[in-house]
Tab-separated table of C-alpha atoms in Angstrom:
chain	number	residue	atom	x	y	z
A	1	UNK	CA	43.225	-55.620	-65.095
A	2	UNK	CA	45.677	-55.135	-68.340
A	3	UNK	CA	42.581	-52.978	-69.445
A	4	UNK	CA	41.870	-50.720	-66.634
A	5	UNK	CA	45.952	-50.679	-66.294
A	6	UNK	CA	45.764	-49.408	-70.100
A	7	UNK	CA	43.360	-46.528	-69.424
A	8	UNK	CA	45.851	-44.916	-66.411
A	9	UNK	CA	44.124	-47.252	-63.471
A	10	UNK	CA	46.631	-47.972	-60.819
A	11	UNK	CA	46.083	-51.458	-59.200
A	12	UNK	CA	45.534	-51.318	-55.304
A	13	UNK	CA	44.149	-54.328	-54.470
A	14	UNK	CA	41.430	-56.853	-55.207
A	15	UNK	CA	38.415	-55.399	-54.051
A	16	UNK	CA	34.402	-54.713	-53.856
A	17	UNK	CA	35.093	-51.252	-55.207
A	18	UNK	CA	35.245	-52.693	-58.434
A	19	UNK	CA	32.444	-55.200	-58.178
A	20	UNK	CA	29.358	-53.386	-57.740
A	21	UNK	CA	26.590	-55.814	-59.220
A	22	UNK	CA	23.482	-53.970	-58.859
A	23	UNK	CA	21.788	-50.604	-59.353
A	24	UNK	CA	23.569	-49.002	-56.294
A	25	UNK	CA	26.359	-47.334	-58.524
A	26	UNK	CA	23.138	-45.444	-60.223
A	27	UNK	CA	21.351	-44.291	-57.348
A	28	UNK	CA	24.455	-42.846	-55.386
A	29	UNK	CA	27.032	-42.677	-57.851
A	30	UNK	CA	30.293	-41.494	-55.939
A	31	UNK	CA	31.521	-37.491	-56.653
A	32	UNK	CA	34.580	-37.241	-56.929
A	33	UNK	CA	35.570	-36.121	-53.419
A	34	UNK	CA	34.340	-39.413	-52.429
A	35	UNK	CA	36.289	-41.369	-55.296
A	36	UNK	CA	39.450	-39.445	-53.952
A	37	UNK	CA	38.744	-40.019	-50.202
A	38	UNK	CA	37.858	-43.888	-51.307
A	39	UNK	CA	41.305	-43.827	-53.168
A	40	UNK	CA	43.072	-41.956	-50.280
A	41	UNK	CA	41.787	-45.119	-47.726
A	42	UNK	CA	42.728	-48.022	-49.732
A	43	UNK	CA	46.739	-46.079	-50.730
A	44	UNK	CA	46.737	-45.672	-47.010
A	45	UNK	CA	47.541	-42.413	-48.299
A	46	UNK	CA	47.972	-39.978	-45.139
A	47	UNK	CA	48.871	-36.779	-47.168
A	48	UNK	CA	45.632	-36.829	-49.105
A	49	UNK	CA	43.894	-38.130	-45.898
A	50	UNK	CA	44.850	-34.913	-44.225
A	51	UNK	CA	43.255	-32.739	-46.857
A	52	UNK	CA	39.666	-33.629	-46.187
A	53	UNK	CA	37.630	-31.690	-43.589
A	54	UNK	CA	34.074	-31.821	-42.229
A	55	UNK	CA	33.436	-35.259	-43.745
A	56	UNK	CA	31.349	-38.290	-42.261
A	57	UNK	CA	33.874	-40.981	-42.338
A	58	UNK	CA	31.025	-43.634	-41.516
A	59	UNK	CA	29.222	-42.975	-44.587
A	60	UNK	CA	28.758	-46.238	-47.165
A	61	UNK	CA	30.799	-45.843	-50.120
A	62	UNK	CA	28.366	-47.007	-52.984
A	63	UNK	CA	29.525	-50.523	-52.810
A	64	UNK	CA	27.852	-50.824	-49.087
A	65	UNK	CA	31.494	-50.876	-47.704
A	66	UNK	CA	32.674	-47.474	-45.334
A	67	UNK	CA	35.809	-46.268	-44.991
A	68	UNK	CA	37.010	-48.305	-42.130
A	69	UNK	CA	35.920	-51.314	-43.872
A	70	UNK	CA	37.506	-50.573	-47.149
A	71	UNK	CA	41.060	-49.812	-44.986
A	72	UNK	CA	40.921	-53.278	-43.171
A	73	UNK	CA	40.378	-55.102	-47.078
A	74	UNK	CA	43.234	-53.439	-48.534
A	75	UNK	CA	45.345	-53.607	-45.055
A	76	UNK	CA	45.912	-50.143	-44.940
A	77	UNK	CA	46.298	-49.651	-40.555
A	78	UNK	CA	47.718	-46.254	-40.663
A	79	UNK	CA	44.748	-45.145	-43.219
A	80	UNK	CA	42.360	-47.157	-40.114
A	81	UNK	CA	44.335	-45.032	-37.566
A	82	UNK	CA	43.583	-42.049	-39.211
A	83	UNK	CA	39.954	-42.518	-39.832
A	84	UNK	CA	39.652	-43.769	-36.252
A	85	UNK	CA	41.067	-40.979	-35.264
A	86	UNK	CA	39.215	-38.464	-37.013
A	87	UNK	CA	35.795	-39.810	-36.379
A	88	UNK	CA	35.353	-43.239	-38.146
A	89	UNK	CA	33.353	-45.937	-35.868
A	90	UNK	CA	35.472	-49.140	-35.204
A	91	UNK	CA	33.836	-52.216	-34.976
A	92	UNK	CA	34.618	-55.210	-33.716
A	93	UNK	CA	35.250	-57.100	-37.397
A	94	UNK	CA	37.164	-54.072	-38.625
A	95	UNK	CA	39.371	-54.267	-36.017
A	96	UNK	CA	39.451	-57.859	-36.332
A	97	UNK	CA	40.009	-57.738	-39.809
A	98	UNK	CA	43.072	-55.119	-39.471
A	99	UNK	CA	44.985	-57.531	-37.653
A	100	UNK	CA	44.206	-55.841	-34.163
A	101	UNK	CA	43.150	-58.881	-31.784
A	102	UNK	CA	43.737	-57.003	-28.633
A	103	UNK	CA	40.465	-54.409	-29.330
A	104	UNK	CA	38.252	-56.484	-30.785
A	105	UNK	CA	37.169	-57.877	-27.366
A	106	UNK	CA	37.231	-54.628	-25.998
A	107	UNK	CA	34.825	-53.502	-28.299
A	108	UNK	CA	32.810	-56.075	-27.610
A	109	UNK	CA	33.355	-55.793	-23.811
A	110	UNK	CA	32.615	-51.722	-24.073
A	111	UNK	CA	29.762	-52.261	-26.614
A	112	UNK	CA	28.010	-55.538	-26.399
A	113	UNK	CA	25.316	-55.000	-28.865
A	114	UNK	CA	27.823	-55.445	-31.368
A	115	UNK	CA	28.195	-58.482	-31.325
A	116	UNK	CA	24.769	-58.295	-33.123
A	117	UNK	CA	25.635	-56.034	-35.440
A	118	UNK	CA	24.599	-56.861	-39.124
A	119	UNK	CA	27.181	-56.842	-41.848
A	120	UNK	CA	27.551	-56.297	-45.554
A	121	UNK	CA	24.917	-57.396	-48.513
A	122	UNK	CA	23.954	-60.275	-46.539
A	123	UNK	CA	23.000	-58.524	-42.925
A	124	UNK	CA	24.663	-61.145	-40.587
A	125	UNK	CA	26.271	-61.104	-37.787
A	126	UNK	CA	29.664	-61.557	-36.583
A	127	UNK	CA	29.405	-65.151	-35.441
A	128	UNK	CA	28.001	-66.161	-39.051
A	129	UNK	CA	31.292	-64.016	-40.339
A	130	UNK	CA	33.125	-66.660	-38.373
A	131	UNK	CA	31.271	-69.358	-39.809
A	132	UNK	CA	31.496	-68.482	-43.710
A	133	UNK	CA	35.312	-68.204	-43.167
A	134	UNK	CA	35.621	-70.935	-40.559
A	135	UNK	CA	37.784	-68.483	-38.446
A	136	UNK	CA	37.623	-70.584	-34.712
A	137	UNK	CA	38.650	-67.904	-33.123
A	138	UNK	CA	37.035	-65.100	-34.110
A	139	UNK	CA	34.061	-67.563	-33.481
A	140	UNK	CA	34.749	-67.968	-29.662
A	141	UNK	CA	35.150	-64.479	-29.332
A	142	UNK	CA	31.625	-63.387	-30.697
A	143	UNK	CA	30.165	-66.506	-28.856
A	144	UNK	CA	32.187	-64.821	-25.457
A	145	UNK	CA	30.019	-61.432	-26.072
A	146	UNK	CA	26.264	-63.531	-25.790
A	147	UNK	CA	25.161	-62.862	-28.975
A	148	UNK	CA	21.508	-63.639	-30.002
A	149	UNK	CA	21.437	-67.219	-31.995
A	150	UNK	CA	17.879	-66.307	-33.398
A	151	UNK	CA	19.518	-63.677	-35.637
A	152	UNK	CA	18.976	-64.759	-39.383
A	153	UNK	CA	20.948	-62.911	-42.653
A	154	UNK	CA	18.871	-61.376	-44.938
A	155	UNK	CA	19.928	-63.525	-47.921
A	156	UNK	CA	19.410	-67.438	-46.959
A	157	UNK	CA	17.484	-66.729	-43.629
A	158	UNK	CA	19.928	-68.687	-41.842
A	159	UNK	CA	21.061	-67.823	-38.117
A	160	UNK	CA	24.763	-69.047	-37.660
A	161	UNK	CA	24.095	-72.483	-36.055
A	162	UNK	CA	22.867	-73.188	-39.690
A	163	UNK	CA	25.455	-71.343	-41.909
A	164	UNK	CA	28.037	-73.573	-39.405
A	165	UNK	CA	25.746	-76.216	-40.478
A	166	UNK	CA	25.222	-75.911	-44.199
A	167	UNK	CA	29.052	-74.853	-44.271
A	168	UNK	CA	30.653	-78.202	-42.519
A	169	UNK	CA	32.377	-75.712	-40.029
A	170	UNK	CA	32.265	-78.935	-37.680
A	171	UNK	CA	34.133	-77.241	-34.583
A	172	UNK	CA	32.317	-74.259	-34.783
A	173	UNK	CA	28.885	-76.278	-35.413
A	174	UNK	CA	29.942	-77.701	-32.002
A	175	UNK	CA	30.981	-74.651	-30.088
A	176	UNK	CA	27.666	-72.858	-30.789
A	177	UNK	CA	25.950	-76.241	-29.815
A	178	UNK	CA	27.894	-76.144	-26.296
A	179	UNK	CA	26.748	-72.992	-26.198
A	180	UNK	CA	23.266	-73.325	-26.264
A	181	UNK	CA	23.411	-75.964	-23.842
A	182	UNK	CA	25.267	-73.913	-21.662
A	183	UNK	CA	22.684	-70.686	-21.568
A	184	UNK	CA	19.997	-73.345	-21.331
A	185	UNK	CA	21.234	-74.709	-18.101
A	186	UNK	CA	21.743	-71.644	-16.589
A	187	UNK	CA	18.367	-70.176	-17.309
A	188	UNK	CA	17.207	-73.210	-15.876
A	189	UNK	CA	19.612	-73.140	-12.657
């Protein structure tokens, strides 16, 4: 960090943005409206916010994170606001992830294919988000929107009743368990 700090770099926080490991930064290298709207987000900067027009706001950044995403890691709500509010897409993790407990479900409850959405490098799911960081309840909430347990990431091939597994996430090993015991009596009720 003394480094980048040396050549003018402001620190924002720790992020992907700075981590980009494979040849994505060559084949869409960010111009530098997108660099400023990227910088904008994770300030939470509202002045510069407001001086970008006709822009997709659901767009990947070239690290694979959008916007939204990119607000909720730095904790940046009024930049999230904003986006929202000018056309950005809130999912249930982002609004999970940006502290807001109350919508989460509603997305879910408005939009229950999301709960099957796939995420980041790894294309899983919420409930295997809740297994890698052994968050209970964001785990009962995905398991309250049905989501489909056959759903593997693209990395290990592992749906979440095996990342809970592999990851000793005991209690929620058990809660997808009771789970499937549950749908499998009432298919068979």
């Amino acid at each position: 960090r003394p480094v980048y700090e040396q050549l003018g770099f402001k620190w924002i926080n720790n992020g992907r943005t700075w981590c980009i490991t494979d040849n994505r930064l060559n084949i869409h290298p960010p111009g530098p409206e997108e660099l400023a709207l990227a910088e904008a987000t994770g300030k939470g900067d509202i002045e510069a916010l407001n001086s970008f027009t006709n822009i997709d706001l659901n767009t990947a950044l070239c690290n694979g994170m959008r916007l939204l995403e990119l607000a909720a890691h730095c904790k940046q709500t009024a930049a999230a606001e904003w986006l929202i509010a000018h056309g950005a897409t809130c999912g249930a993790l982002d609004a999970w992830d940006l502290g807001w407990k109350d919508r989460a479900p509603a997305i879910l409850a408005k939009e229950p294919e999301e709960v099957n959405r796939l995420y980041g490098d790894y294309q899983y799911t919420l409930l295997h988000v809740a297994a890698e960081r052994n968050d209970i309840a964001l785990a009962r909430l995905a398991l309250s929107a049905r989501p489909d347990l056959r759903i593997t990431d693209a990395i290990h091939n592992g749906n979440p009743l095996g990342w809970a597994h592999h990851l000793h996430r005991k209690e929620i090993e058990e809660m997808i368990k009771a789970y499937i015991q549950h749908e499998e009596r009432s298919r068979n009720s």
